[in-house]
XYZ file of C-alpha atoms in Angstrom:
583
model
C -44.534 8.163 11.917
C -42.142 10.581 10.153
C -40.305 12.984 12.432
C -39.421 16.550 11.489
C -39.020 20.011 12.933
C -42.209 21.750 13.827
C -41.422 24.432 11.172
C -40.964 21.773 8.515
C -44.414 20.489 9.354
C -45.759 24.007 9.142
C -44.369 24.630 5.689
C -45.665 21.203 4.512
C -49.108 22.219 5.667
C -48.873 25.593 3.912
C -48.045 23.848 0.690
C -50.960 21.405 1.049
C -53.304 24.270 1.801
C -52.333 25.919 -1.476
C -49.723 28.518 -0.410
C -47.225 29.324 -3.176
C -46.046 32.864 -2.230
C -44.811 34.467 0.932
C -44.265 38.195 1.567
C -41.977 38.918 4.420
C -38.952 40.299 6.218
C -36.739 37.643 7.904
C -35.196 38.107 11.285
C -33.329 36.038 13.843
C -36.449 34.795 15.667
C -38.128 33.530 12.448
C -34.991 32.107 10.752
C -35.985 28.495 11.503
C -39.149 28.985 9.505
C -37.148 30.514 6.712
C -34.865 27.469 6.708
C -37.873 25.281 6.345
C -39.207 27.387 3.426
C -35.744 27.187 1.785
C -35.592 23.391 2.224
C -39.062 22.959 0.759
C -38.422 25.147 -2.237
C -42.098 25.385 -3.243
C -42.952 28.807 -1.862
C -41.671 31.906 -3.641
C -40.519 34.418 -1.065
C -40.822 38.168 -1.939
C -38.704 40.337 0.357
C -40.656 43.487 1.451
C -38.897 46.640 2.605
C -41.232 47.085 5.541
C -43.293 44.421 7.364
C -46.485 46.524 7.044
C -45.821 46.416 3.294
C -45.561 42.702 3.467
C -48.936 42.447 5.094
C -50.522 44.705 2.432
C -48.850 42.592 -0.318
C -50.501 39.523 1.241
C -53.881 41.402 1.140
C -53.467 42.324 -2.528
C -52.550 38.693 -3.295
C -55.675 37.415 -1.570
C -57.935 39.949 -3.164
C -56.682 39.268 -6.692
C -58.114 35.767 -7.127
C -60.965 33.738 -5.541
C -59.488 31.170 -3.171
C -56.194 32.924 -2.661
C -54.795 33.333 0.878
C -51.843 35.683 1.204
C -49.031 34.796 3.574
C -46.861 37.387 5.301
C -43.914 36.575 7.573
C -42.055 38.721 10.116
C -39.755 38.337 13.055
C -40.481 38.906 16.727
C -41.243 42.330 18.347
C -41.641 45.050 15.646
C -41.950 42.326 13.005
C -45.360 41.534 14.466
C -46.426 45.026 15.587
C -45.672 46.397 12.083
C -48.235 43.917 10.700
C -51.083 45.300 12.784
C -52.298 47.778 10.202
C -52.317 45.086 7.584
C -54.242 42.764 9.888
C -56.780 45.550 10.631
C -57.223 46.322 6.949
C -57.817 42.619 6.154
C -60.128 42.096 9.097
C -62.178 45.121 8.250
C -62.808 43.984 4.715
C -63.207 40.283 5.467
C -59.959 39.322 3.692
C -58.180 36.080 4.793
C -54.446 36.462 5.213
C -52.070 34.466 7.388
C -49.420 36.264 9.344
C -46.594 34.215 10.888
C -44.250 35.807 13.379
C -41.168 34.638 15.194
C -40.992 34.923 18.982
C -38.485 34.589 21.809
C -38.123 31.129 23.331
C -41.023 30.063 25.576
C -38.883 30.255 28.767
C -38.107 33.949 28.085
C -41.611 35.191 27.221
C -42.137 36.672 30.721
C -38.649 38.074 31.084
C -38.895 41.086 28.740
C -36.450 39.401 26.394
C -35.129 41.273 23.376
C -37.944 41.875 20.918
C -40.306 39.689 22.933
C -43.835 41.162 22.909
C -47.278 39.578 23.460
C -48.257 39.938 19.813
C -51.185 37.526 20.201
C -52.920 39.900 22.596
C -52.139 42.933 20.510
C -53.486 41.406 17.331
C -56.501 39.641 18.880
C -59.049 42.479 18.190
C -58.232 42.368 14.377
C -57.975 38.683 13.732
C -60.201 35.590 13.748
C -57.459 33.837 15.746
C -54.199 34.984 17.262
C -52.172 32.280 18.882
C -48.674 31.937 20.342
C -47.997 28.250 20.012
C -46.342 27.066 23.267
C -46.022 23.323 22.475
C -44.281 22.052 19.305
C -46.883 19.270 18.828
C -49.640 21.962 18.614
C -48.087 23.491 15.417
C -49.958 21.273 12.867
C -53.270 21.787 14.638
C -52.785 25.509 14.910
C -52.101 25.847 11.149
C -54.994 23.510 10.291
C -57.357 25.535 12.479
C -56.013 28.774 10.966
C -57.022 27.817 7.422
C -60.340 26.531 8.608
C -61.133 29.834 10.316
C -59.875 31.948 7.504
C -62.192 30.245 5.016
C -65.204 29.616 7.254
C -68.112 32.070 7.857
C -67.004 35.672 7.418
C -63.464 35.392 6.095
C -60.645 37.118 7.893
C -56.993 37.121 8.961
C -55.177 34.880 11.398
C -51.823 35.357 13.212
C -49.651 32.458 14.415
C -46.748 33.326 16.630
C -43.953 30.746 16.808
C -41.372 30.861 19.654
C -37.833 30.037 18.424
C -37.510 26.859 20.435
C -41.070 25.621 19.348
C -39.951 26.019 15.707
C -36.840 23.987 16.205
C -38.127 20.986 18.131
C -38.947 17.733 16.342
C -42.462 16.325 16.238
C -44.122 13.343 14.651
C -46.155 14.364 11.618
C -47.102 12.778 8.325
C -47.724 15.438 5.653
C -48.947 12.886 3.087
C -52.086 12.196 5.171
C -52.834 15.783 6.087
C -56.182 17.004 5.002
C -57.682 20.551 5.361
C -60.667 20.838 7.750
C -64.131 21.204 6.116
C -65.087 24.839 5.509
C -68.286 26.025 7.203
C -70.514 28.556 5.394
C -74.187 29.125 6.403
C -76.604 28.754 3.542
C -80.055 30.204 2.881
C -82.986 27.903 2.387
C -85.560 27.733 -0.465
C -88.237 28.932 1.964
C -86.141 32.000 2.775
C -85.568 32.682 -0.886
C -89.321 32.483 -1.657
C -90.010 34.805 1.317
C -87.650 37.363 -0.208
C -89.238 37.093 -3.597
C -92.658 37.564 -2.081
C -91.435 40.784 -0.491
C -89.828 41.789 -3.773
C -93.097 41.235 -5.625
C -94.814 43.690 -3.403
C -92.439 46.463 -4.457
C -92.750 48.745 -7.372
C -89.230 50.155 -7.531
C -86.821 47.565 -6.114
C -82.980 47.634 -6.075
C -80.285 45.088 -5.202
C -77.341 46.381 -3.190
C -74.378 44.177 -4.035
C -71.616 44.120 -1.380
C -68.135 42.871 -1.065
C -69.416 39.520 0.239
C -70.456 38.731 -3.436
C -66.862 39.309 -4.546
C -65.490 37.243 -1.659
C -67.803 34.372 -2.407
C -66.890 34.457 -6.127
C -70.626 34.874 -6.867
C -70.693 37.866 -9.354
C -72.020 35.676 -12.195
C -74.820 34.467 -9.993
C -75.685 38.072 -9.020
C -75.974 39.030 -12.704
C -78.138 35.974 -13.447
C -80.408 36.732 -10.589
C -80.762 40.461 -11.402
C -81.573 39.507 -15.035
C -84.121 36.914 -13.982
C -86.078 39.330 -11.815
C -85.164 42.439 -13.966
C -84.075 44.479 -10.982
C -81.373 47.209 -11.076
C -78.189 46.741 -9.007
C -76.308 49.250 -6.830
C -72.872 47.847 -5.995
C -71.139 49.099 -2.893
C -67.515 50.311 -3.202
C -66.352 46.811 -2.126
C -68.814 45.170 -4.482
C -67.932 47.319 -7.520
C -67.340 45.023 -10.478
C -69.817 42.423 -9.389
C -71.907 43.654 -12.334
C -70.291 45.318 -15.362
C -70.558 49.131 -15.398
C -72.126 48.944 -18.852
C -74.710 46.302 -17.970
C -78.305 47.461 -18.532
C -79.120 46.820 -14.865
C -76.070 48.618 -13.419
C -77.680 51.566 -11.589
C -74.488 53.135 -10.242
C -72.932 53.419 -6.780
C -74.612 55.251 -3.928
C -73.076 56.990 -0.990
C -71.500 60.136 0.403
C -68.221 60.083 -1.558
C -67.568 57.072 -3.839
C -70.874 57.347 -5.603
C -72.531 58.423 -8.759
C -75.169 61.124 -9.085
C -77.454 58.571 -10.854
C -76.800 55.899 -8.225
C -77.944 58.151 -5.405
C -80.953 59.403 -7.372
C -82.138 55.807 -8.168
C -81.650 54.643 -4.590
C -83.670 57.658 -3.357
C -86.419 56.782 -5.874
C -86.614 53.125 -4.791
C -89.099 51.527 -2.441
C -87.349 48.091 -1.744
C -83.696 47.283 -1.186
C -82.257 43.791 -1.090
C -78.748 43.908 0.362
C -76.504 40.910 -0.292
C -73.056 40.619 1.341
C -72.960 44.227 2.387
C -72.477 45.977 5.744
C -74.573 49.170 5.327
C -71.320 51.094 5.896
C -71.840 54.675 6.924
C -70.125 56.165 3.868
C -72.575 54.191 1.747
C -75.746 55.009 3.734
C -74.963 58.487 5.119
C -77.717 59.557 7.526
C -80.027 56.596 8.068
C -83.184 58.709 8.077
C -82.638 59.756 4.503
C -81.373 56.333 3.437
C -84.189 54.267 4.960
C -87.195 56.616 4.437
C -89.952 54.933 2.582
C -88.075 51.711 1.847
C -88.361 48.050 2.836
C -85.015 46.357 3.492
C -83.937 42.738 3.288
C -80.352 41.916 4.394
C -78.410 38.755 3.509
C -75.026 38.361 5.155
C -72.719 35.504 6.091
C -72.043 36.942 9.571
C -75.021 36.628 11.969
C -73.965 39.669 14.012
C -74.047 41.875 10.941
C -77.866 41.483 10.657
C -79.328 44.422 12.452
C -75.933 45.912 13.423
C -76.538 49.218 11.707
C -80.378 49.181 11.519
C -83.000 46.440 11.811
C -83.968 45.092 8.388
C -87.573 44.094 7.661
C -86.145 40.627 6.938
C -82.711 39.132 7.581
C -81.024 35.926 6.352
C -77.666 34.526 7.472
C -76.038 33.040 4.409
C -72.962 32.904 2.196
C -73.655 35.108 -0.807
C -73.148 32.328 -3.350
C -75.522 29.948 -1.496
C -78.122 32.627 -1.142
C -77.980 33.633 -4.812
C -78.207 30.029 -5.840
C -81.398 29.593 -3.873
C -82.772 32.976 -5.120
C -82.108 32.003 -8.777
C -83.968 28.683 -8.390
C -86.882 30.403 -6.545
C -87.026 33.169 -9.223
C -87.170 30.519 -11.999
C -90.067 28.843 -10.223
C -91.832 32.181 -9.860
C -91.171 32.898 -13.532
C -92.761 29.647 -14.492
C -95.693 30.387 -12.313
C -96.043 33.911 -13.742
C -95.715 35.610 -10.303
C -92.704 37.819 -11.109
C -93.757 41.482 -11.682
C -92.661 43.370 -14.758
C -90.234 46.068 -13.649
C -89.444 47.396 -17.136
C -90.767 50.907 -16.551
C -88.648 51.211 -13.387
C -85.504 49.833 -15.157
C -86.076 52.343 -17.963
C -86.265 55.082 -15.439
C -83.033 54.060 -13.770
C -81.359 53.688 -17.148
C -82.283 57.257 -18.103
C -80.691 58.587 -14.941
C -77.585 56.466 -15.691
C -77.473 57.865 -19.175
C -77.758 61.523 -18.267
C -76.684 62.298 -14.699
C -72.934 62.707 -14.958
C -70.168 64.877 -13.565
C -68.001 66.770 -16.001
C -64.527 65.287 -16.701
C -63.399 66.913 -19.982
C -61.425 69.807 -18.479
C -58.481 71.244 -20.392
C -57.013 73.279 -17.442
C -53.314 73.569 -16.739
C -52.425 72.615 -13.989
C -54.528 69.570 -14.628
C -57.890 69.003 -12.986
C -58.079 65.455 -11.489
C -61.334 64.556 -13.260
C -59.557 64.658 -16.620
C -56.982 62.040 -15.402
C -59.653 59.448 -14.898
C -61.360 60.242 -18.167
C -58.059 59.519 -19.899
C -57.574 56.341 -17.953
C -61.012 55.121 -19.126
C -59.952 55.809 -22.750
C -56.456 54.225 -22.485
C -56.912 51.038 -20.443
C -58.845 47.964 -21.570
C -61.870 46.450 -19.847
C -59.577 43.881 -18.206
C -57.457 46.409 -16.219
C -57.168 45.989 -12.477
C -57.270 49.189 -10.442
C -55.774 49.310 -6.913
C -56.364 52.269 -4.646
C -56.366 53.133 -0.916
C -57.895 56.376 0.395
C -58.224 60.111 -0.186
C -59.546 62.352 -2.889
C -57.651 60.240 -5.510
C -59.714 57.180 -4.508
C -62.953 59.063 -4.248
C -62.568 60.687 -7.614
C -61.467 57.333 -9.151
C -64.719 55.732 -7.922
C -66.788 58.564 -9.283
C -65.193 58.640 -12.734
C -63.572 55.290 -13.620
C -65.342 52.289 -15.178
C -65.028 48.732 -13.840
C -66.301 45.682 -15.700
C -65.250 42.598 -13.756
C -65.030 41.394 -10.189
C -61.637 41.986 -8.560
C -60.905 44.689 -11.041
C -61.367 47.332 -8.324
C -59.222 46.404 -5.334
C -59.515 48.817 -2.457
C -59.012 48.825 1.307
C -62.571 50.049 1.933
C -63.111 50.272 5.717
C -59.661 50.794 7.221
C -58.201 52.930 4.452
C -54.512 53.052 5.577
C -52.275 55.440 3.663
C -49.483 53.678 1.918
C -51.603 50.661 1.091
C -51.670 51.098 -2.730
C -48.076 50.277 -3.700
C -47.650 47.032 -1.688
C -51.239 45.864 -2.466
C -50.654 46.399 -6.138
C -47.479 44.345 -5.954
C -49.410 41.586 -4.294
C -51.924 41.612 -7.072
C -49.191 41.371 -9.706
C -47.661 38.449 -7.833
C -51.061 36.664 -7.929
C -51.847 37.523 -11.527
C -48.672 38.498 -13.414
C -50.290 38.585 -16.823
C -52.803 41.245 -15.970
C -52.477 45.041 -16.389
C -52.507 46.476 -12.842
C -52.869 50.233 -12.273
C -52.339 51.777 -8.843
C -53.944 55.098 -8.075
C -52.463 57.292 -5.350
C -52.327 60.829 -4.148
C -48.883 62.118 -3.387
C -49.188 61.401 0.401
C -50.432 57.868 -0.058
C -47.624 57.347 -2.519
C -44.953 58.588 -0.091
C -45.998 56.413 2.854
C -44.551 53.164 1.667
C -42.728 54.363 -1.444
C -39.756 52.111 -0.709
C -41.831 49.070 -1.737
C -41.370 50.133 -5.314
C -37.923 48.558 -5.048
C -39.672 45.244 -4.390
C -41.377 45.512 -7.757
C -38.052 46.284 -9.444
C -36.168 43.475 -7.662
C -38.714 40.740 -8.171
C -40.065 41.788 -11.636
C -43.567 42.775 -10.509
C -44.539 45.394 -13.169
C -47.516 47.654 -12.915
C -48.455 51.264 -13.643
C -48.543 53.510 -10.605
C -50.399 56.815 -11.194
C -49.711 59.610 -8.739
C -52.075 62.543 -8.881
C -49.913 65.220 -7.176
C -51.565 68.300 -5.728
C -48.897 68.543 -2.944
C -51.692 68.428 -0.347
C -53.392 66.057 2.036
C -56.340 66.790 -0.187
C -59.188 65.013 1.589
C -58.167 66.427 4.975
C -57.827 69.903 3.496
C -61.315 69.630 2.115
C -62.635 68.357 5.496
C -60.927 71.337 7.205
C -63.235 73.717 5.341
C -65.725 72.940 8.103
C -63.281 74.533 10.540
C -62.376 77.420 8.215
C -58.731 76.409 8.096
C -56.049 75.013 5.901
C -53.606 73.751 8.534
C -50.890 71.145 8.635
C -51.860 69.599 5.365
C -49.545 71.248 2.805
C -46.781 69.158 1.331
C -45.471 71.881 -0.948
C -41.904 73.186 -0.711
C -39.234 74.484 -3.016
C -37.055 71.482 -3.911
C -33.552 72.791 -4.291
C -32.663 69.843 -6.507
C -35.692 70.191 -8.850
C -36.620 73.829 -9.132
C -38.710 73.235 -12.208
C -41.252 71.383 -10.048
C -42.557 74.846 -9.144
C -42.854 74.284 -5.406
C -44.534 70.898 -5.535
C -41.943 69.427 -3.163
C -40.800 65.841 -3.512
C -39.406 64.844 -6.914
C -41.241 61.570 -7.268
C -39.658 60.822 -10.647
C -36.121 60.835 -9.213
C -37.156 58.785 -6.168
C -38.888 56.177 -8.353
C -35.838 56.005 -10.689
C -33.570 55.637 -7.668
C -35.599 52.658 -6.573
C -35.101 50.933 -9.897
C -38.323 51.911 -11.597
C -39.316 53.994 -14.613
C -41.117 57.303 -14.261
C -42.951 59.920 -16.337
C -44.188 63.358 -15.314
C -47.174 65.005 -16.977
C -48.163 68.756 -16.844
C -50.455 68.988 -19.841
C -53.837 67.159 -19.978
C -53.396 66.550 -23.687
C -50.261 64.517 -22.981
C -52.031 62.119 -20.555
C -53.071 59.526 -23.030
C -49.625 59.317 -24.646
C -48.028 59.089 -21.124
C -50.330 56.265 -19.987
C -49.706 54.312 -23.222
C -45.973 54.843 -22.871
C -46.142 53.661 -19.222
C -47.677 50.318 -20.378
C -44.957 49.869 -22.946
C -42.198 50.616 -20.461
C -43.773 48.276 -17.885
C -43.932 45.485 -20.497
C -40.367 46.067 -21.744
C -38.565 46.476 -18.417
C -40.730 44.375 -16.121
C -40.633 46.995 -13.368
C -43.224 49.393 -11.886
C -43.728 52.547 -13.887
C -44.746 55.744 -12.163
C -46.881 58.329 -13.969
C -46.908 61.502 -11.969
C -49.618 64.023 -12.945
C -49.207 67.585 -11.673
C -52.651 68.666 -10.591
C -54.030 72.053 -9.647
C -53.405 72.543 -5.950
C -57.019 72.763 -4.805
C -59.942 70.786 -6.186
C -63.025 69.894 -4.134
C -64.508 66.563 -5.001
C -68.277 65.853 -4.704
C -69.377 64.621 -1.300
C -71.873 65.303 1.427
C -73.427 64.181 4.720
C -76.481 62.432 3.224
C -77.213 60.767 -0.076
C -79.755 63.458 -0.789
C -77.266 66.217 0.185
C -74.165 65.661 -1.912
C -72.465 68.918 -2.744
C -71.306 69.266 -6.327
C -68.319 71.609 -6.359
C -67.806 71.415 -10.139
C -70.341 71.824 -12.862
C -72.312 68.709 -13.769
C -73.212 67.478 -17.189
C -76.605 66.033 -18.059
C -75.101 64.406 -21.176
C -74.142 60.949 -22.091
C -70.872 59.968 -20.357
C -68.049 60.221 -22.902
C -65.397 58.647 -20.640
């Protein structure tokens, strides 16, 4: 049996499990692992500037392509604790990433050694497995189990903590005979599919709610096939956006309190049956349950058994991977079609299409300073259908979801549940690392942008080009809007007179200079009529220089974006337009 260090076995397993990239920050306690990566030579290491950034890069890498698993690496102590936000974000959205941390030698774990912390206990609530490996011979099994867990059932992150001495010791291991463990995913039965179709047939105004589980399962094509077979409109959740193209005849819009469309909420409120697939009934999608559930029958399909009934009891629940469930539903629908038992929902579809055609929010503002709605209108006009948008949280993300158009799965990449500020830049870099030929566009408010702004240097150093749009109102905009309830505007203003850039007019940080100092290109826009040219120029600069390009748009200081407490009580702060969407 071949002998090797435990870390060499670990890297061999990573390679056989398909890992080609690592995002990390080395340190003394993880140097043995780095020596193994260097010796192997098959894993590209991208040096982050902050370990939280490395974790978010791993998230972006996973989310970019079906089957990807992002790897982030850090040293002991703060190397692990800095990863927690990334683990939480991945856990919340069912994203598999593998975090590897270094650790003090086993004999020193209880002695408060330098940078020795019980990272396994700290990370346990936000991982599928968190393990400090105490025996070198356990390393192969720990990594094998990690990949099995990340891919089985509801996907999610894993942390493996490797003490220095465990990494260094030799073990017997034959990488040539290593095989990944079989992946477990529950699957719906044909009987369950027919039961769902029987319930569907009893409805007059049905909808399908398509969640992020469809994206995770790489089942968007099956969703569209099923929706077309039964002729039922689709409401994607924020995490499921892109599972059906925005211009598909059965795309009925998104519903919810914030990241929603007027026509999506109106169609959901008019429905009498909702089939949820791979969704969580998140509170910013449902709002108040009384309004959301009133007069409707609900079927819920989810891969995780404990999600069924977590928010409210459905009329029928099925535990299944989204791809397996849709496969069964398609076959059952074809059988029903042959038997002539599928209802004709054409009048209902036409009704939804009319709402989709007419119920829009206005975006064509010419104001200076620029209104944010206009920014997204110009983005729709400038970027192609294949663009990938990456966004985190705040009014910038909410407005993006209300005004942008998405046509493919994994073209809207967003940290939906956790929503950590600073996520956008590193996640976008991870997406570019996974798909370097795509056009990636990050969308941030000025505060999200400033949180992990140093990661722009990673894009410059490792040639990870993308366009980073910063909509700058010099405010914590979403929190300012929420503070209206308390009749205050307190602790949320980012504006100050910058002594080095007086022409900013009190908007504070000179993001153009910072971006250029980090090795990137940058453009500032004050006039809405210059947006299209600036965005086109950004794509050219990105292509020519192979670095991130920042487009900073100076917005009006205060804009309230549409939102509410219930899907039948969304407040429209700007005028609406009952015209065909021209974005």
